[in-house]
XYZ file of C-alpha atoms in Angstrom:
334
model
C 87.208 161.247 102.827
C 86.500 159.811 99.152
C 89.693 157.544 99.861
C 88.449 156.262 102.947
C 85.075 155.677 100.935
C 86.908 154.015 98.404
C 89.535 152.262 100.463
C 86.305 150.978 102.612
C 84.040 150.003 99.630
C 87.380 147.718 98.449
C 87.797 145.795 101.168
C 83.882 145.549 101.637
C 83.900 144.038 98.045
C 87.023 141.964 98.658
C 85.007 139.867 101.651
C 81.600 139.463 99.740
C 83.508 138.121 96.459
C 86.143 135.751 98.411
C 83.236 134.411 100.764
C 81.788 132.307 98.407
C 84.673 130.192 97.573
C 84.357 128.639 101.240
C 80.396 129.160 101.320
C 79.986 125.364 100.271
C 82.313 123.859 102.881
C 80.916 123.735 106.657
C 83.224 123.026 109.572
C 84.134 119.283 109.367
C 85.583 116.599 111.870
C 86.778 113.420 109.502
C 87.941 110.533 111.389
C 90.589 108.170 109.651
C 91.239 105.094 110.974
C 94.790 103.267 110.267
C 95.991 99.920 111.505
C 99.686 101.409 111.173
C 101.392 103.700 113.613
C 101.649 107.597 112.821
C 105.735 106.930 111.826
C 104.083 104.978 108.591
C 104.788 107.210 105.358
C 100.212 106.913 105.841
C 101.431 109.857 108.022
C 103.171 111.690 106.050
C 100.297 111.463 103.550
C 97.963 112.122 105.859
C 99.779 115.865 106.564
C 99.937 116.435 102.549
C 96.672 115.606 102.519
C 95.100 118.222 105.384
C 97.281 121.034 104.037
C 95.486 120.737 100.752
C 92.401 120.571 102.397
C 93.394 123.447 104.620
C 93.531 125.719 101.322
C 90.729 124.194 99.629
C 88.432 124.492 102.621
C 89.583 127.342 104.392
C 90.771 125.047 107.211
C 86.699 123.872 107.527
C 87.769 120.038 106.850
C 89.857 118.511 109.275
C 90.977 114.895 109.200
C 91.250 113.256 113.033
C 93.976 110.035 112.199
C 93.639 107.438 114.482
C 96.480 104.889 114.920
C 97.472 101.421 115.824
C 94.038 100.585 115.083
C 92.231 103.137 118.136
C 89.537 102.288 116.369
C 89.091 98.821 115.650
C 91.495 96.418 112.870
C 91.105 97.330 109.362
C 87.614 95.151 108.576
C 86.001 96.140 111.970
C 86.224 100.230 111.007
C 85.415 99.005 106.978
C 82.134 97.844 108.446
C 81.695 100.601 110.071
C 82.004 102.945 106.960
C 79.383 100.714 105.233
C 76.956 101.323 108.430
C 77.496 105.141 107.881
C 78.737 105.814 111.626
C 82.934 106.698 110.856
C 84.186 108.501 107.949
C 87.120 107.078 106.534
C 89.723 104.374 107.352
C 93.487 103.778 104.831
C 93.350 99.751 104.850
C 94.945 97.140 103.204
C 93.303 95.216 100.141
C 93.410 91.772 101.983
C 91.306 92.330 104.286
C 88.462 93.585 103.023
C 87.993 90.085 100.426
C 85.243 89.382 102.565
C 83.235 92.007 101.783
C 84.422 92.731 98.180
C 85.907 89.596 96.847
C 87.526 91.300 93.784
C 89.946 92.706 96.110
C 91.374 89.498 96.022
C 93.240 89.985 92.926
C 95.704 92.175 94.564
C 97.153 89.071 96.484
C 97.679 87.136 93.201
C 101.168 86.778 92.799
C 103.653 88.386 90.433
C 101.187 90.635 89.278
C 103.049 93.249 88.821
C 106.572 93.096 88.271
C 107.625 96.798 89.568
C 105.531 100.045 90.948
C 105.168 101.823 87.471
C 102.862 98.875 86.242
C 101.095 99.200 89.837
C 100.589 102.725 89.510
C 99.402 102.600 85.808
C 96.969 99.625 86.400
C 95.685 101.674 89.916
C 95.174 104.805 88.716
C 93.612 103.694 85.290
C 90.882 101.986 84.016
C 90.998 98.897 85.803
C 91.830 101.026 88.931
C 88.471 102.737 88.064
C 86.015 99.643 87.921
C 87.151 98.062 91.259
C 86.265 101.519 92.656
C 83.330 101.183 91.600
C 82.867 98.050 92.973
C 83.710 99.548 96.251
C 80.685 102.378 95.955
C 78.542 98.926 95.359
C 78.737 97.880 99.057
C 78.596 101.509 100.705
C 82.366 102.683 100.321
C 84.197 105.438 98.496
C 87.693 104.738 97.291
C 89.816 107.832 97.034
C 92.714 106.747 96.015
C 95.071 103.770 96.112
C 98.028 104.502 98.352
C 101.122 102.530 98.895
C 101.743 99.412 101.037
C 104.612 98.547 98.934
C 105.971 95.011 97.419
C 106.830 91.857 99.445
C 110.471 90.515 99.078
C 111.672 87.233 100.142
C 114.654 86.984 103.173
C 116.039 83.394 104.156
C 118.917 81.658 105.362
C 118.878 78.915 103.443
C 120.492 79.770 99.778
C 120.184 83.164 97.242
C 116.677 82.652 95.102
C 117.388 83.187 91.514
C 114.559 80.981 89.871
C 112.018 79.357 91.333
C 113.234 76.100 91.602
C 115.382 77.346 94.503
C 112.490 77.744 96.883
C 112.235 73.774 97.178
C 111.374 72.704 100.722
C 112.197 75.979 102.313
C 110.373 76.494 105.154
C 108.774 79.687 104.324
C 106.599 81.816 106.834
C 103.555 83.406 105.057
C 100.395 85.179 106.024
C 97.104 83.314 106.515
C 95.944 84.070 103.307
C 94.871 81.210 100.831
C 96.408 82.637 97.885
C 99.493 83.378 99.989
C 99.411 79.866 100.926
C 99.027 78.573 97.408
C 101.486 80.426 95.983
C 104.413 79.247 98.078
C 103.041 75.961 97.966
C 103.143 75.735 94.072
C 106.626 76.673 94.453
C 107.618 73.862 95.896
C 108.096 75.580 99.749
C 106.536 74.194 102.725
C 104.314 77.593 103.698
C 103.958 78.111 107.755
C 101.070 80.243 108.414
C 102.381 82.244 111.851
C 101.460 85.249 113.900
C 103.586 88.116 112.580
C 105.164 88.473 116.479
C 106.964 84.952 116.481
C 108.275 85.341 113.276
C 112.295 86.934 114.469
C 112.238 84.064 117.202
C 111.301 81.358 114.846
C 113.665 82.065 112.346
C 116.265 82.634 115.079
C 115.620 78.861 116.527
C 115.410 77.967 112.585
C 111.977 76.422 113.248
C 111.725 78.705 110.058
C 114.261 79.184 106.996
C 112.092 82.806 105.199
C 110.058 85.053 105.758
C 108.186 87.255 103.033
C 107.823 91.441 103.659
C 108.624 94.983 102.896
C 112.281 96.078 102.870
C 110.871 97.942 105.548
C 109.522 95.944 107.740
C 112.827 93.276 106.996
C 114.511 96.796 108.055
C 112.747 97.646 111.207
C 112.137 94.301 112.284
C 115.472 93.330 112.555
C 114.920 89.913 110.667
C 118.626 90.450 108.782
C 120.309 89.958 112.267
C 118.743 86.384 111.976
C 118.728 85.921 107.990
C 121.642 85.704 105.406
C 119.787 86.062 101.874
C 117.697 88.334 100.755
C 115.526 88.139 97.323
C 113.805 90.840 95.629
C 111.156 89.027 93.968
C 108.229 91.287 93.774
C 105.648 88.677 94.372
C 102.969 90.658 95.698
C 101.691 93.939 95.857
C 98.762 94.875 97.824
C 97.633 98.923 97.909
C 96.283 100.523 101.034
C 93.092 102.420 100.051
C 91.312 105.281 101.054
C 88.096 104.466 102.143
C 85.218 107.243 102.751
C 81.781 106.021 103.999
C 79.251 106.347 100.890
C 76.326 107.246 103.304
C 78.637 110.067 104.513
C 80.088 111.544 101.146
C 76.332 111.480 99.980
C 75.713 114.329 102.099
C 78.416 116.298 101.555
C 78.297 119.049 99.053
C 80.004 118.732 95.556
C 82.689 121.471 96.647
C 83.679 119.310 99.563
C 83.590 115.746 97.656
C 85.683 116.959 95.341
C 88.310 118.251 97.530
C 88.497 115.145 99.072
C 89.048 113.289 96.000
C 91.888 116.002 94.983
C 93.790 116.006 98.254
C 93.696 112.384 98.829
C 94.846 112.197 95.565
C 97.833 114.459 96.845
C 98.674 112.984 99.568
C 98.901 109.435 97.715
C 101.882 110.922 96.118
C 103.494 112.289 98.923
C 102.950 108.719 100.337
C 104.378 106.648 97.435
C 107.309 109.396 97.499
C 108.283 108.415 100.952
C 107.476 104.654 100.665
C 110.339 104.749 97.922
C 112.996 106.559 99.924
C 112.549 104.266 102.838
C 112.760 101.044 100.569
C 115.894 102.527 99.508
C 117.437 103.269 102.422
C 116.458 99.890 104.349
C 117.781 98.415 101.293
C 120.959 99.898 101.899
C 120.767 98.798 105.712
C 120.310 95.593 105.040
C 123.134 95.459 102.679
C 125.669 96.891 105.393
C 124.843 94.144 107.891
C 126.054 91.760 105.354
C 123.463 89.970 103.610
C 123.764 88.641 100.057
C 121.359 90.686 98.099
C 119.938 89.798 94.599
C 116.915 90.607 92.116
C 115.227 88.240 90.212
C 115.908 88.666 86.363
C 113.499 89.561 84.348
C 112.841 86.645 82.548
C 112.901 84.451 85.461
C 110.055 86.953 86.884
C 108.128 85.618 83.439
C 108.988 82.430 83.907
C 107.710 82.521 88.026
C 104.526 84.231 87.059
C 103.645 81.574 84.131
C 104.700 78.942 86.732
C 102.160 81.167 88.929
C 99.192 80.724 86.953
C 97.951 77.734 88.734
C 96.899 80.061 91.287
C 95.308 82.363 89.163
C 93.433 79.726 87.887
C 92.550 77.737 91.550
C 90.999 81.988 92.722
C 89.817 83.026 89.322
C 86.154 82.173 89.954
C 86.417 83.242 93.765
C 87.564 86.604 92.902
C 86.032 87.222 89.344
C 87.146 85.863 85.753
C 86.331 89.611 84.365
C 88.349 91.140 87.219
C 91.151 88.751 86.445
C 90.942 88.353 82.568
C 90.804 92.411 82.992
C 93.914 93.230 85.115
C 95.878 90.418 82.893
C 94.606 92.232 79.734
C 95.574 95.613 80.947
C 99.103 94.170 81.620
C 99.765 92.825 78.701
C 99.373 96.186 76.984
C 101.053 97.824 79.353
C 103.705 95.276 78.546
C 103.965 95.937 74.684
């Protein structure tokens, strides 16, 4: 009988002391809105992330993804963040200049010259004050996650300095710094719809095209291109946007688990990002292209040749968010 008691009295004890540790968290519904499809390494992030908030939460938080943009394109669920009535949405940078034109620093190009100097300028200090730009117009950043660099692919001739993109016929986003960039390097930049792009460089109304390994991978463009570039000229993060209004009301227990697991799935996501790279790489390779990497003093050379551009955006996007990132750099760089 006094084992019983005792064995009862445990357990009884066990409960009342392990109830607290979930006492903060209530039973949540967090809808994420992506532009990408649920294949995207986002996804694989997305798992990492609920798993950690499975443990942290005692499976109270639950993130609902949303894909192919269910819920709008990338600004339209932003906006709707800011008016407190969706929780979170993984966008691209670009997008959102509109609303915070710092982000506009991530299109300048050759900012960085490879992901470690991403990462360290991201997830440090200067990482830090454009997030808290971000919490200025209503949105949490919790974390920058990986869209991955932009490489060059055309049929024209290999691209070892920059004199070599003269009057190639380059497709680019519709992006004014996009547009500038390739401009200033002597190209003739064709804004077009992502959809025609295999056709016109097929008919050669086209010679390039600028984009992930990935996407060069997946859309097929090396049955239709012969050269392929690795030149690094622009990195723009996804980020991890939480509605401010929202996250206000949450309790400190649940904000922070947010910030921890988002912060695990970004690694999970970068992780994957990299293996794909690789392996598209390697696809693209077997179907015969000519493959090459810009040196890396013809990257310096490029992104001096660049600074044009800097200059034309600087007081569009911020001289102390430019003069900042380019400071950080340079001391990463030492």
């Amino acid at each position: 009988m006094k084992k019983l008691l005792f064995a009862t009295t445990a357990l009884a004890f066990a409960v009342s002391t392990a109830a607290p540790a979930f006492a903060e968290f209530k039973e949540r519904t967090i809808r994420v809105s992506n532009g990408i499809n649920a294949d995207h390494p986002v996804g694989n992030g997305i798992k990492a992330m609920q798993q950690c908030l499975d443990e942290k939460s005692g499976g109270k938080m639950k993130l609902q993804a949303f894909w192919g943009g269910a819920l709008g394109g990338d600004l339209q669920a932003t906006q709707a963040l800011r008016s407190g009535v969706q929780e979170a949405v993984v966008t691209s940078s670009s997008p959102l200049v509109g609303i915070e034109p710092a982000l506009g620093v991530f299109d300048l190009p050759f900012l960085f010259a490879n992901a470690q100097e991403a990462y360290k300028v991201l997830d440090g200090k200067f990482g830090d004050m454009m997030t808290e730009k971000l919490a200025a117009v209503g949105l949490v950043n919790l974390g920058y996650w990986e869209n991955g660099f932009r490489n060059l692919s055309n049929s024209v001739r290999p691209v070892n300095k920059w004199e070599d993109f003269e009057g190639m016929k380059v497709r680019v986003m519709q992006n004014n710094i996009f547009l500038d960039t390739f401009q200033n390097l002597g190209a003739n930049a064709t804004p077009m719809a992502f959809g025609e792009v295999f056709s016109a460089l097929e008919t050669k109304t086209i010679d390039a095209q600028e984009n992930p390994y990935v996407t060069i991978d997946t859309s097929k463009f090396f049955e239709v291109q012969k050269y392929v570039t690795e030149t690094n000229h622009a990195y723009t993060p996804f980020l991890f946007l939480f509605s401010k209004a929202i996250f206000d009301t949450y309790a400190p227990e649940e904000q922070a688990a947010l910030r921890e697991c988002a912060t695990v799935g970004r690694d999970v996501e970068r992780g994957v990002i990299a293996d794909l790279n690789k392996k598209s790489l390697e696809k693209i390779k077997a179907a015969g292209l000519e493959v090459n990497k810009l040196s890396e003093d013809e990257q310096k050379r490029i992104r001096e040749k660049s600074m044009v551009v800097y200059e034309k955006h600087k007081a569009t996007i911020g001289a102390e968010v430019v003069d900042s990132v380019l400071a950080e750099l340079a001391a990463i760089r030492k």
